[in-house]
Coordinates of C-alpha atoms in Angstrom, one line a residue:
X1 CA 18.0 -40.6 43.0
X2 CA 19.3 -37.6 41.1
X3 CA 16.0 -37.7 38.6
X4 CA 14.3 -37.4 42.5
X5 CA 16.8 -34.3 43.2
X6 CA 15.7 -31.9 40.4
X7 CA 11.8 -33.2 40.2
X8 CA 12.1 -32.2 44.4
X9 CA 14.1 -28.3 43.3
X10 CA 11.4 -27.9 40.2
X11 CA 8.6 -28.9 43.1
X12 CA 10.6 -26.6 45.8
X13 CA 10.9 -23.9 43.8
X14 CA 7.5 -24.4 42.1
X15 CA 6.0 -23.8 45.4
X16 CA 7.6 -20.9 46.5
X17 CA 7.2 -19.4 43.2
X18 CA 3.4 -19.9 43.5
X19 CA 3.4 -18.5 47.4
X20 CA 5.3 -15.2 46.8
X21 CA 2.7 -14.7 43.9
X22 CA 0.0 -15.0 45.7
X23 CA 1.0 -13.2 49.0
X24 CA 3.4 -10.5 47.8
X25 CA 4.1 -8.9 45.0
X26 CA 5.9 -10.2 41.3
X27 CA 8.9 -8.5 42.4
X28 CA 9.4 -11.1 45.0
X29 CA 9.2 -13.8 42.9
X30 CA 11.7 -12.6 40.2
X31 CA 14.2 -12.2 43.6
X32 CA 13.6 -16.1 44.2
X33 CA 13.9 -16.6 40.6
X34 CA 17.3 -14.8 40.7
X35 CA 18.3 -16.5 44.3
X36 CA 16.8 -20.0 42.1
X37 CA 19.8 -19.4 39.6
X38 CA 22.6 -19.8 42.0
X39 CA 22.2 -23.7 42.2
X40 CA 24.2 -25.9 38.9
X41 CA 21.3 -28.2 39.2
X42 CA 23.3 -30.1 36.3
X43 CA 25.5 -31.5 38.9
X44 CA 23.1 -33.5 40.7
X45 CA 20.6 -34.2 38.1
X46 CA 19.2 -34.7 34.4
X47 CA 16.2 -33.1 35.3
X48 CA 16.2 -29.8 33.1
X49 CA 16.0 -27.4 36.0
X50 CA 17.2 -24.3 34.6
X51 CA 14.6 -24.5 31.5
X52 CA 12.3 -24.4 34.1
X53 CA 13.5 -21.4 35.2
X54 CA 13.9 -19.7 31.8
X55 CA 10.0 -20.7 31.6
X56 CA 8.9 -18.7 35.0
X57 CA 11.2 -15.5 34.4
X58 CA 9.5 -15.4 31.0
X59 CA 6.1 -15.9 33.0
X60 CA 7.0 -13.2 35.8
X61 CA 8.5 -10.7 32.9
X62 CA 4.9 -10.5 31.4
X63 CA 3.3 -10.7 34.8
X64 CA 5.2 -7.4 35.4
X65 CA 4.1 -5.9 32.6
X66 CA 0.7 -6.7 32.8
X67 CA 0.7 -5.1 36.4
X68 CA 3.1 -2.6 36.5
X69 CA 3.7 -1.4 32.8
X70 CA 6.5 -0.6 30.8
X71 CA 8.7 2.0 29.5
X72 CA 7.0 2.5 26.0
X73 CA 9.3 3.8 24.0
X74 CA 12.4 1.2 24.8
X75 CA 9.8 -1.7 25.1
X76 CA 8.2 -1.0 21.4
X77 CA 12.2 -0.7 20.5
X78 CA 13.5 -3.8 21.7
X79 CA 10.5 -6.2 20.9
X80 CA 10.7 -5.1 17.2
X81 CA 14.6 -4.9 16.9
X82 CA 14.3 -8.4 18.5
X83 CA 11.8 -9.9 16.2
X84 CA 13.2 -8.4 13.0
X85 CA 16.9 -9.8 14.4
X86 CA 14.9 -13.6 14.6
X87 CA 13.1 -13.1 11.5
X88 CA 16.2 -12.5 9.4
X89 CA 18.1 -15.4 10.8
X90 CA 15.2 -17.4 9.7
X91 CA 15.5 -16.8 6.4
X92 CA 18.1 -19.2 5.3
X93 CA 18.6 -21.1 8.6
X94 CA 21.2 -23.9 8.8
X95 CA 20.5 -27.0 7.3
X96 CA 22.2 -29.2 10.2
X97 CA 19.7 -31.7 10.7
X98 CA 19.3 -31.5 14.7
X99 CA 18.5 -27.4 14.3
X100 CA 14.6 -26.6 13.8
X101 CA 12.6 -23.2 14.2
X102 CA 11.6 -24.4 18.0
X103 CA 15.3 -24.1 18.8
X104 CA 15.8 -20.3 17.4
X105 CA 12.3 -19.8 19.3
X106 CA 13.6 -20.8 22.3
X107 CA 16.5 -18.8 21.6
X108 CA 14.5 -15.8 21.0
X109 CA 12.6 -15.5 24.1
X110 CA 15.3 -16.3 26.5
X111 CA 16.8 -13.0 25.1
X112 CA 13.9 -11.0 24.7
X113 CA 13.0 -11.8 28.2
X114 CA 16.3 -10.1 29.3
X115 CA 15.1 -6.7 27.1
X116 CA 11.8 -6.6 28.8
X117 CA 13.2 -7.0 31.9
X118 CA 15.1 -3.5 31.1
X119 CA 11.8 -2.0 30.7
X120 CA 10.3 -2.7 33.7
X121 CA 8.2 0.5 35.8
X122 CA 9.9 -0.4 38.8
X123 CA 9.2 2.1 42.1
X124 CA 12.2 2.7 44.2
X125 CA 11.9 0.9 46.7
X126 CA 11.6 -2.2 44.5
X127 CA 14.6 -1.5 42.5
X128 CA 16.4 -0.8 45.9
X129 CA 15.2 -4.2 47.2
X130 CA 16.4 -6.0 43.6
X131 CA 19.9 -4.3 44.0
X132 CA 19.9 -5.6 47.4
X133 CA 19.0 -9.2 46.2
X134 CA 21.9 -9.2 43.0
X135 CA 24.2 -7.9 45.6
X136 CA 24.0 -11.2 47.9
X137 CA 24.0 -13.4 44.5
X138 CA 27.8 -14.1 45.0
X139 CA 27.4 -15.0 48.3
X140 CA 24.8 -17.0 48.6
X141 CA 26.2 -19.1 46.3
X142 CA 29.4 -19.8 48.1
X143 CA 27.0 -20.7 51.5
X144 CA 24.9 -22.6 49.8
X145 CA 27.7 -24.2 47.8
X146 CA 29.4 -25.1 51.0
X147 CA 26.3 -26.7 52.3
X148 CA 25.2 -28.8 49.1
X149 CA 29.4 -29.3 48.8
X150 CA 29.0 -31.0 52.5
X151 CA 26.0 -33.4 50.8
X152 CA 28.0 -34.4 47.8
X153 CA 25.6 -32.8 45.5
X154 CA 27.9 -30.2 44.0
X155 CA 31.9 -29.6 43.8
X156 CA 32.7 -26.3 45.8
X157 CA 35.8 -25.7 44.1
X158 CA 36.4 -25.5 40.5
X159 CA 38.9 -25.2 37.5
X160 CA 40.5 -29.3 38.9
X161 CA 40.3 -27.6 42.8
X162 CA 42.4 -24.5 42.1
X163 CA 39.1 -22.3 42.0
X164 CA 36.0 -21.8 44.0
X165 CA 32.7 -22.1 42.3
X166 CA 30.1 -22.4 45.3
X167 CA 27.2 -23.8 44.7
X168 CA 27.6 -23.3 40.9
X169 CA 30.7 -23.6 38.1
X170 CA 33.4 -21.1 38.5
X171 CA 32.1 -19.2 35.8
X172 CA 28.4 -18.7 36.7
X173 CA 30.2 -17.5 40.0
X174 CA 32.3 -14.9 38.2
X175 CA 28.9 -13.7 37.1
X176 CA 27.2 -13.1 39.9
X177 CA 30.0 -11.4 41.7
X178 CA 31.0 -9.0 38.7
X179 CA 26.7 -8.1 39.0
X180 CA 27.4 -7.8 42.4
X181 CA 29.7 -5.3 41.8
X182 CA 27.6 -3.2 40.0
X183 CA 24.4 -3.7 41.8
X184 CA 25.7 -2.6 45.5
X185 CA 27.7 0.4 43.4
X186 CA 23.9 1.3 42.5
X187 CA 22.7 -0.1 46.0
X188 CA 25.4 2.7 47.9
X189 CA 23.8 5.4 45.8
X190 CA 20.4 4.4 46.2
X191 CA 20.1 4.0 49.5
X192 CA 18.7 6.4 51.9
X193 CA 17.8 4.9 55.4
X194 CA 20.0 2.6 55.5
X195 CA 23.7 2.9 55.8
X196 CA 26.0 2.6 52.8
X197 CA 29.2 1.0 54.5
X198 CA 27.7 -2.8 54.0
X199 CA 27.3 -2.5 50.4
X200 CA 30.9 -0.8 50.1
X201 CA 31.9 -3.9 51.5
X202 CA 29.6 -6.1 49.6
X203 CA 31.6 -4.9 46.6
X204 CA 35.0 -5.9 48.2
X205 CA 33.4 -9.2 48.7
X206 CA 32.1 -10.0 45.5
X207 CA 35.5 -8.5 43.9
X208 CA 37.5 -10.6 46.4
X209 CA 34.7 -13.8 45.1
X210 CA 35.5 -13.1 41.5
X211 CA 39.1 -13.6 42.1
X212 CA 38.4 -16.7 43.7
X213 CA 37.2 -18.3 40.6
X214 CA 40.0 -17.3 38.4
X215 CA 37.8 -16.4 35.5
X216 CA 40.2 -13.9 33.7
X217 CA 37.6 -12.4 31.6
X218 CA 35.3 -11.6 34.8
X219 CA 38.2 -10.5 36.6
X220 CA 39.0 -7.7 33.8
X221 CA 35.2 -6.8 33.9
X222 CA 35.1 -6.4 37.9
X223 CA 37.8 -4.4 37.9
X224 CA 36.6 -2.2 35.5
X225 CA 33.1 -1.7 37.4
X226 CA 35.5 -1.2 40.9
X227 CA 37.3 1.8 39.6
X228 CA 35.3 4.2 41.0
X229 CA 36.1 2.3 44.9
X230 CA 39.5 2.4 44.2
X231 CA 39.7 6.1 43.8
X232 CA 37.5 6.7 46.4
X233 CA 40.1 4.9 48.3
X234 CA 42.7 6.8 47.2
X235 CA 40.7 9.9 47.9
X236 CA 40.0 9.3 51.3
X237 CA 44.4 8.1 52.0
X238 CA 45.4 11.6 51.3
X239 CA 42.4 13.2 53.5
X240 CA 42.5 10.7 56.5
X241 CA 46.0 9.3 57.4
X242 CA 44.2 6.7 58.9
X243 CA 43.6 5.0 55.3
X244 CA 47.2 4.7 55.0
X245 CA 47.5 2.4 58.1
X246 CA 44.1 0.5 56.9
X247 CA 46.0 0.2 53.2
X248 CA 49.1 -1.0 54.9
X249 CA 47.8 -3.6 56.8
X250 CA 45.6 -4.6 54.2
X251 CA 48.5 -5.3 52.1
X252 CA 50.5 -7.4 54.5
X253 CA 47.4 -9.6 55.4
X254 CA 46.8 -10.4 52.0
X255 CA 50.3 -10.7 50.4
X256 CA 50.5 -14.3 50.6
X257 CA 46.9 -14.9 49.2
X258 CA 47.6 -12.3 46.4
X259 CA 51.0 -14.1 45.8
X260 CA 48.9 -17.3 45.3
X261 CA 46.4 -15.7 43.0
X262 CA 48.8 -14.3 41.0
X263 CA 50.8 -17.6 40.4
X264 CA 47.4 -19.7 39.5
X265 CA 46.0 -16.7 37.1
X266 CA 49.4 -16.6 35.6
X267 CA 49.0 -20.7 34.9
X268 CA 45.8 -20.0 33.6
X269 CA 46.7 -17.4 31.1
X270 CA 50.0 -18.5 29.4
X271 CA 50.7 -22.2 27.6
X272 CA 54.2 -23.9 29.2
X273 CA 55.8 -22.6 26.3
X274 CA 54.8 -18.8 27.0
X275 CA 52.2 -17.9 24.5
X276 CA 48.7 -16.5 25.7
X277 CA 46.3 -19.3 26.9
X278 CA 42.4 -18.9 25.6
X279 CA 41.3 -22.1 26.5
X280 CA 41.0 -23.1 22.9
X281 CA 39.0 -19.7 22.0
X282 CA 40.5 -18.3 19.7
X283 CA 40.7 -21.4 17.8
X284 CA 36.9 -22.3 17.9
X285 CA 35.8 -18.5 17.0
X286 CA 37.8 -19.0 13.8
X287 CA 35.9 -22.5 13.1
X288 CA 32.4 -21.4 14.1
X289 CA 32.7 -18.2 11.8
X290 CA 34.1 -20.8 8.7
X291 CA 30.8 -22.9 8.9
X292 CA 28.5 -19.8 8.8
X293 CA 27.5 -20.6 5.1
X294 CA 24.6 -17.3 5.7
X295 CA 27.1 -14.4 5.9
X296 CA 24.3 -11.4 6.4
X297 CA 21.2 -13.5 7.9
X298 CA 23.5 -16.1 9.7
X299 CA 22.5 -19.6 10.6
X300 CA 19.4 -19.3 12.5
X301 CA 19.0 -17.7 15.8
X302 CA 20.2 -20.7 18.3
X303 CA 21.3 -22.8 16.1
X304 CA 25.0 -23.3 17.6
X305 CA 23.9 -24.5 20.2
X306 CA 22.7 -27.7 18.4
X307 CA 26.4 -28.4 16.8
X308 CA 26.7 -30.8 20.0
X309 CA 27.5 -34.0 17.6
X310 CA 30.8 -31.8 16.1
X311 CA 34.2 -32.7 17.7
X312 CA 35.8 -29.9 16.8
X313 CA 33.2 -27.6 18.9
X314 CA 33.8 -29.9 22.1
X315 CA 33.2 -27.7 24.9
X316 CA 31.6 -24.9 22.6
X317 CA 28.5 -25.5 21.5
X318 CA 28.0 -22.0 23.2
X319 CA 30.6 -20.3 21.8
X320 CA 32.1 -17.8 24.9
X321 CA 32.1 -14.5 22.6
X322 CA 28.3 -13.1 22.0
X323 CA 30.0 -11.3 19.0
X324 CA 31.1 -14.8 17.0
X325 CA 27.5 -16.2 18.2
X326 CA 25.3 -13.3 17.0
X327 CA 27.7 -13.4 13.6
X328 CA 27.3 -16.8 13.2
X329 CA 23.4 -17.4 14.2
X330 CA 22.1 -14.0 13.1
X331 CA 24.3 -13.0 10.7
X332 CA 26.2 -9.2 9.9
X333 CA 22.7 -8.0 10.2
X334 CA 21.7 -9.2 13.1
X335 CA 25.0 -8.0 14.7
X336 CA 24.3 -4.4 13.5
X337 CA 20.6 -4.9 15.0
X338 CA 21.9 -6.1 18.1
X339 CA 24.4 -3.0 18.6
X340 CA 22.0 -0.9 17.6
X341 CA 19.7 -2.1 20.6
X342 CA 22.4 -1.6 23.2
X343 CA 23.3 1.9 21.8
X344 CA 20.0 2.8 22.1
X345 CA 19.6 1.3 25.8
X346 CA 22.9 2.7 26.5
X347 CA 21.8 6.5 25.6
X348 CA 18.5 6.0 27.6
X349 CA 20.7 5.0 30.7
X350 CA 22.3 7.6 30.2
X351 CA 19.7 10.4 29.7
X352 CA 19.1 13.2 32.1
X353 CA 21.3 11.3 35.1
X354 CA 23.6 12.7 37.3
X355 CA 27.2 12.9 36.4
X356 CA 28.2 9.6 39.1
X357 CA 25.4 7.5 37.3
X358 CA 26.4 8.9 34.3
X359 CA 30.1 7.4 35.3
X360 CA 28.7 4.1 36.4
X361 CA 26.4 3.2 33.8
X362 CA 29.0 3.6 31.1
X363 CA 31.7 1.3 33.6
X364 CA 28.6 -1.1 33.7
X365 CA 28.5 -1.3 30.1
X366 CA 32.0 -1.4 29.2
X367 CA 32.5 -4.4 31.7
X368 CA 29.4 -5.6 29.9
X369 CA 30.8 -5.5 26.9
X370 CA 34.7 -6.8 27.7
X371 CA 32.9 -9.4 29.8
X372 CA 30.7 -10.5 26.3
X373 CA 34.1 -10.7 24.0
X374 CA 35.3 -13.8 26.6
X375 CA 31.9 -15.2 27.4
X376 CA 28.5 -16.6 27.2
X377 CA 26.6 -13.1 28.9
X378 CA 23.3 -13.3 26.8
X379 CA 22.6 -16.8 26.4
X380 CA 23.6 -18.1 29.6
X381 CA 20.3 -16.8 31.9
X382 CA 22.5 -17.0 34.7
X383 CA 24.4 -13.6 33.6
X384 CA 21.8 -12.1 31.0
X385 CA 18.5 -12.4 33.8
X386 CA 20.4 -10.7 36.3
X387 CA 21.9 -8.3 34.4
X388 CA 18.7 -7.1 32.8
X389 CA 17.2 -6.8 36.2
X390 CA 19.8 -4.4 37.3
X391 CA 20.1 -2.5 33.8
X392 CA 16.0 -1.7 34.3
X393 CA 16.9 -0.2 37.6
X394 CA 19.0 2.5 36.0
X395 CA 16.7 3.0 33.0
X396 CA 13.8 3.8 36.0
X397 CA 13.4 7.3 35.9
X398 CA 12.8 8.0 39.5
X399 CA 16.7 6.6 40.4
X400 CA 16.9 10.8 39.0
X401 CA 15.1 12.1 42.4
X402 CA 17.8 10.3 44.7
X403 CA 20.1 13.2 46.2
X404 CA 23.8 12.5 46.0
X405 CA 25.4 11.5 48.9
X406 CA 28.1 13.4 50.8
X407 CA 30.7 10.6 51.5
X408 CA 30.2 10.5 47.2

């Protein structure tokens, strides 16, 4: 029955996939793709559903860039930065016997399909209809979670019930939420004939969402995307005394809820005995960095991945800090390489841009980067897809001919 499950989402999906292809434009289909992602199909089944996925957003990334064509000079940048970042790891790759060049292959084009995706020649209206679609993410997951959670197939809550995770784990929730964040932020700017109000709300949604799921690390890296809303907030108390009473209330109606999330986050984060809880982190950071035996190439480029038969990895096989992970798989080289790559994406962001997209694509990139010290944000496909997507919409340079808006 559960073999049935994901064979009938692969098929589902499959179809769609082929439909929007055919009738609209590729666009489209990376929006399903994205939609796709919000399931855990692991719950229900052993049917490998999300490397079917990874296989048609690596298909639709070169479909785009056969049709609509690419920023040269970051495209040429990332694909050789990439390759030279595999190449080195490859040079004296682990010798754990489950590890072999198809893994670090496999590796290397889930990632690189995340750095074409930044180079995409989107128009505006596309990347105003992606923002749109990254914005919902969060939410679509929780309906959809609440209607597969009804059919058995997946566990709404999360984190042993004290957490919601939707239709996915608490932490792939925490993703698409914190993206949420960021893409209605870009959304509010973007738009022009539509009103800006729902995606002000969207963000209080998604922040509200990342809450839910407890995740401490995309907690810290929502906020830090949010700080712009809250001193608009604070802007708009001290011209309209209205705010105050809309603060007020506010704060009443959710003190008990905010009284409960503060007593399960403070659970989460401290030990009974009042030391700082990581989950076992810190501990397995220390242990993956003492079996790198490659100290400048690293292990091989996916290779931690295949630890799975070491106890003392457990639950980290991916090791929640993309820092550790590139150290240990690519080596100090590969970690230079890979800095250098999002210094240089991060400049072009922020070439020639207003001063407010100046301000959020730096937010965006500091969350990015907090949010990648605690977690899994370039090899899980459910954070690193999405969050390509949206980073090629500020890299488009036609986001420059938006006027700025008056309630900015």
């Amino acid at each position: 029955m559960n073999s049935l499950l994901g064979l009938f989402s692969i098929v589902m999906i499959g179809i769609l996939w082929i439909s929007l292809l055919l009738k609209y434009k590729n666009d489209k289909c990376l929006s399903l793709l994205l939609i796709s992602s919000v399931v855990y199909y692991e719950s229900f089944t052993l049917v490998n559903v999300d490397l079917f996925l990874k296989i048609l957003f690596l298909i639709t990334t070169i479909s785009l860039i056969l049709i609509k064509g690419v920023k040269k000079g970051p495209f040429i940048m990332v694909t050789l930065l990439c390759i030279v970042q595999f190449t080195i790891s490859q040079v004296a790759p682990t010798n754990y016997n489950e590890y072999d060049f198809l893994d670090g292959l496999t590796s290397f084009f889930s990632i690189l399909t995340g750095f074409w995706l930044m180079c995409i020649n989107w128009d505006k209206d596309e990347s105003f209809d992606i923002l749109k679609t990254l914005s919902y993410l969060a939410s679509i997951s929780i309906v959809v979670g609440v209607l597969l959670g009804g059919m058995g197939l997946v566990d709404f809550f999360g984190r042993h019930g004290i957490s919601i995770a939707g239709a996915s784990l608490s932490t792939n929730l925490s993703f698409f939420g914190t993206i949420g964040i960021m893409a209605a932020t870009l959304a509010e700017y973007l738009a022009e004939n539509e009103s800006t109000w729902k995606f002000r709300l969207l963000k209080y949604i998604n922040l509200i969402i990342v809450c839910s799921t407890l995740t401490r690390g995309g907690i810290l890296s929502a906020f830090i995307v949010f700080i712009p809303e809250l001193f608009l907030f604070l802007k708009l108390i001290f011209r309209k005394p209205i705010y105050i009473l809309v603060g007020c209330s506010s704060l009443l109606l959710l003190y008990k809820p905010i009284e409960v999330f503060k007593t399960l986050l403070l659970q989460r984060m401290y030990n009974s005995n009042g030391e700082l809880n990581t989950s076992g982190r810190s501990i397995a950071w220390n242990y993956i960095l003492s079996l790198n035996q490659q100290k400048y190439t690293g292990s091989g480029l996916g290779s931690l991945k295949t630890f799975t038969s070491d106890p003392k990895l457990a639950a980290f096989t991916a090791a929640h800090n993309e820092y550790v992970r590139t150290l240990f798989e690519t080596g100090t080289i590969g970690l230079v390489i890979l800095l250098i790559l999002f210094l240089y994406i991060f400049f072009s962001a922020f070439y020639s841009k207003t001063k407010y997209l100046k301000i959020i694509s730096f937010l965006i990139f500091s969350s990015f980067l907090l949010y990648s010290y605690t977690d899994n944000t370039m090899v899980n496909f459910r954070y690193w897809m999405p969050f390509s997507v949206l980073i090629g919409t500020i890299l488009e340079s036609k986001i420059l001919k938006v006027k700025f808006h008056k309630n900015k």
